[in-house]
Tab-separated table of C-alpha atoms in Angstrom:
chain	number	residue	atom	x	y	z
A	25	UNK	CA	-22.950	32.413	10.753
A	26	UNK	CA	-21.364	35.249	9.781
A	27	UNK	CA	-17.865	35.778	11.833
A	28	UNK	CA	-16.720	39.397	11.812
A	29	UNK	CA	-13.581	40.492	13.434
A	30	UNK	CA	-13.183	44.804	13.821
A	31	UNK	CA	-9.356	45.619	13.509
A	32	UNK	CA	-8.157	48.554	15.272
A	33	UNK	CA	-4.470	49.791	16.303
A	34	UNK	CA	-4.588	49.085	19.875
A	35	UNK	CA	-8.512	47.586	20.180
A	36	UNK	CA	-9.318	50.010	22.855
A	37	UNK	CA	-11.209	52.436	21.239
A	38	UNK	CA	-13.212	51.940	17.461
A	39	UNK	CA	-12.580	48.100	17.331
A	40	UNK	CA	-14.617	47.223	20.664
A	41	UNK	CA	-16.862	50.115	19.889
A	42	UNK	CA	-17.668	48.606	16.234
A	43	UNK	CA	-17.571	45.372	18.658
A	44	UNK	CA	-20.431	45.986	20.904
A	45	UNK	CA	-22.160	48.580	18.185
A	46	UNK	CA	-22.544	45.335	15.804
A	47	UNK	CA	-23.905	43.809	18.891
A	48	UNK	CA	-25.866	45.720	19.913
A	49	UNK	CA	-28.031	46.275	16.194
A	50	UNK	CA	-27.778	42.195	15.809
A	51	UNK	CA	-29.578	41.797	19.209
A	52	UNK	CA	-32.473	44.708	18.260
A	53	UNK	CA	-33.349	42.883	15.512
A	54	UNK	CA	-33.271	39.022	16.354
A	55	UNK	CA	-30.043	38.204	14.570
A	56	UNK	CA	-27.676	36.672	17.689
A	57	UNK	CA	-27.754	33.295	16.101
A	58	UNK	CA	-26.663	34.497	12.907
A	59	UNK	CA	-23.524	36.312	13.846
A	60	UNK	CA	-19.923	35.653	15.917
A	61	UNK	CA	-18.478	38.972	16.974
A	62	UNK	CA	-15.004	40.109	18.015
A	63	UNK	CA	-12.507	42.682	17.786
A	64	UNK	CA	-8.842	42.985	17.631
A	65	UNK	CA	-5.864	45.138	17.341
A	66	UNK	CA	-2.476	45.392	14.881
A	67	UNK	CA	-0.202	46.149	17.800
A	68	UNK	CA	1.102	45.295	20.778
A	69	UNK	CA	0.947	48.477	23.103
A	70	UNK	CA	-2.444	48.033	24.856
A	71	UNK	CA	-2.598	44.046	25.283
A	72	UNK	CA	-4.848	43.017	28.165
A	73	UNK	CA	-6.106	46.484	29.033
A	74	UNK	CA	-9.715	47.100	29.089
A	75	UNK	CA	-11.629	49.298	26.891
A	76	UNK	CA	-10.387	53.220	27.260
A	77	UNK	CA	-12.739	55.087	29.250
A	78	UNK	CA	-14.069	57.664	26.859
A	79	UNK	CA	-14.846	54.685	24.785
A	80	UNK	CA	-16.637	53.248	27.080
A	81	UNK	CA	-18.814	56.460	28.057
A	82	UNK	CA	-19.648	57.116	24.769
A	83	UNK	CA	-21.150	53.430	24.769
A	84	UNK	CA	-22.453	54.378	27.744
A	85	UNK	CA	-24.418	57.461	26.847
A	86	UNK	CA	-25.811	56.012	23.627
A	87	UNK	CA	-27.193	52.620	25.475
A	88	UNK	CA	-24.745	50.417	24.466
A	89	UNK	CA	-23.879	47.273	26.554
A	90	UNK	CA	-20.390	46.353	26.186
A	91	UNK	CA	-18.597	43.756	28.704
A	92	UNK	CA	-16.579	45.686	30.808
A	93	UNK	CA	-14.022	43.046	31.452
A	94	UNK	CA	-13.036	42.491	27.976
A	95	UNK	CA	-9.567	43.257	27.058
A	96	UNK	CA	-7.343	44.256	23.828
A	97	UNK	CA	-5.530	41.278	22.043
A	98	UNK	CA	-3.581	41.164	18.917
A	99	UNK	CA	-4.979	39.692	15.744
A	100	UNK	CA	-3.309	36.734	14.598
A	101	UNK	CA	-2.694	35.060	11.457
A	102	UNK	CA	-5.070	32.155	12.566
A	103	UNK	CA	-8.080	35.017	12.363
A	104	UNK	CA	-8.180	35.320	8.571
A	105	UNK	CA	-9.298	31.533	8.874
A	106	UNK	CA	-11.643	32.182	11.504
A	107	UNK	CA	-13.382	35.341	10.417
A	108	UNK	CA	-15.444	35.648	7.309
A	109	UNK	CA	-14.686	39.631	7.384
A	110	UNK	CA	-11.670	41.290	9.108
A	111	UNK	CA	-12.735	44.905	9.262
A	112	UNK	CA	-10.106	47.680	9.468
A	113	UNK	CA	-10.703	51.300	10.682
A	114	UNK	CA	-8.152	53.142	8.777
A	115	UNK	CA	-5.425	52.690	5.895
A	116	UNK	CA	-2.657	52.471	8.422
A	117	UNK	CA	-4.437	49.181	10.211
A	118	UNK	CA	-4.921	47.592	6.921
A	119	UNK	CA	-1.179	47.594	6.220
A	120	UNK	CA	-0.293	46.467	9.577
A	121	UNK	CA	-2.670	43.850	9.148
A	122	UNK	CA	-1.489	42.674	5.750
A	123	UNK	CA	1.985	42.334	7.459
A	124	UNK	CA	0.548	40.224	9.907
A	125	UNK	CA	-1.672	37.868	7.327
A	126	UNK	CA	0.364	37.989	4.683
A	127	UNK	CA	-2.435	38.308	2.144
A	128	UNK	CA	-6.006	38.116	1.843
A	129	UNK	CA	-6.916	35.563	-1.358
A	130	UNK	CA	-10.740	35.397	-0.338
A	131	UNK	CA	-11.219	38.740	-0.173
A	132	UNK	CA	-12.148	38.940	3.735
A	133	UNK	CA	-10.471	42.281	4.640
A	134	UNK	CA	-12.657	45.493	4.395
A	135	UNK	CA	-12.297	49.106	5.496
A	136	UNK	CA	-15.088	49.588	7.881
A	137	UNK	CA	-16.327	53.053	6.215
A	138	UNK	CA	-16.364	50.792	2.734
A	139	UNK	CA	-19.993	49.737	3.841
A	140	UNK	CA	-21.394	53.521	3.868
A	141	UNK	CA	-19.982	53.881	0.138
A	142	UNK	CA	-17.286	55.816	1.701
A	143	UNK	CA	-13.284	54.757	1.457
A	144	UNK	CA	-12.041	57.096	4.139
A	145	UNK	CA	-10.790	55.956	7.502
A	146	UNK	CA	-12.690	56.125	10.552
A	147	UNK	CA	-10.661	58.860	12.637
A	148	UNK	CA	-9.072	57.254	15.784
A	149	UNK	CA	-10.644	59.189	19.077
A	150	UNK	CA	-7.550	58.534	21.161
A	151	UNK	CA	-5.638	61.450	18.956
A	152	UNK	CA	-9.071	63.263	17.880
A	153	UNK	CA	-10.883	63.162	21.417
A	154	UNK	CA	-14.115	63.134	19.267
A	155	UNK	CA	-15.806	59.802	20.476
A	156	UNK	CA	-19.157	60.961	19.137
A	157	UNK	CA	-17.939	61.040	15.581
A	158	UNK	CA	-16.304	58.124	15.585
A	159	UNK	CA	-19.534	56.613	17.118
A	160	UNK	CA	-21.528	58.101	14.199
A	161	UNK	CA	-19.264	56.478	11.859
A	162	UNK	CA	-19.200	53.300	13.315
A	163	UNK	CA	-23.054	53.321	13.744
A	164	UNK	CA	-23.427	54.303	9.919
A	165	UNK	CA	-21.239	51.317	8.856
A	166	UNK	CA	-22.529	48.686	11.087
A	167	UNK	CA	-26.376	49.901	10.315
A	168	UNK	CA	-25.223	49.257	6.577
A	169	UNK	CA	-23.380	46.078	7.002
A	170	UNK	CA	-26.191	44.426	8.146
A	171	UNK	CA	-28.325	45.347	4.997
A	172	UNK	CA	-25.919	43.664	2.970
């Protein structure tokens, strides 16, 4: 089983969007028994909060199911051992994550857009208010991830 943890700053926009996009793709391909997928934050700012309403709207507009009751949590050092891949949305998330886990001796940490062959960040829609572009980036990266 592949265990994947998506990580962003607050775990209310990008990482839960990626979580539910990948879950939808996995379900559509009948691969649910091959994947375990979660998301988390590097910060503590949103712990316990549900997904940001515009992120929920964007997923709904694209027909992507999500758990309305899931709440933000912070990534822990133990997550490094629990997951096969820890996928961050931007270089800031990467720096924060490395402070939490210390090092990446098993090469588990990846940038989200690296799966598309582009090393750029996934823009944070909390600041850009462009949830559609974020959705498309996440969808492209999740689809590429399943090909590997």
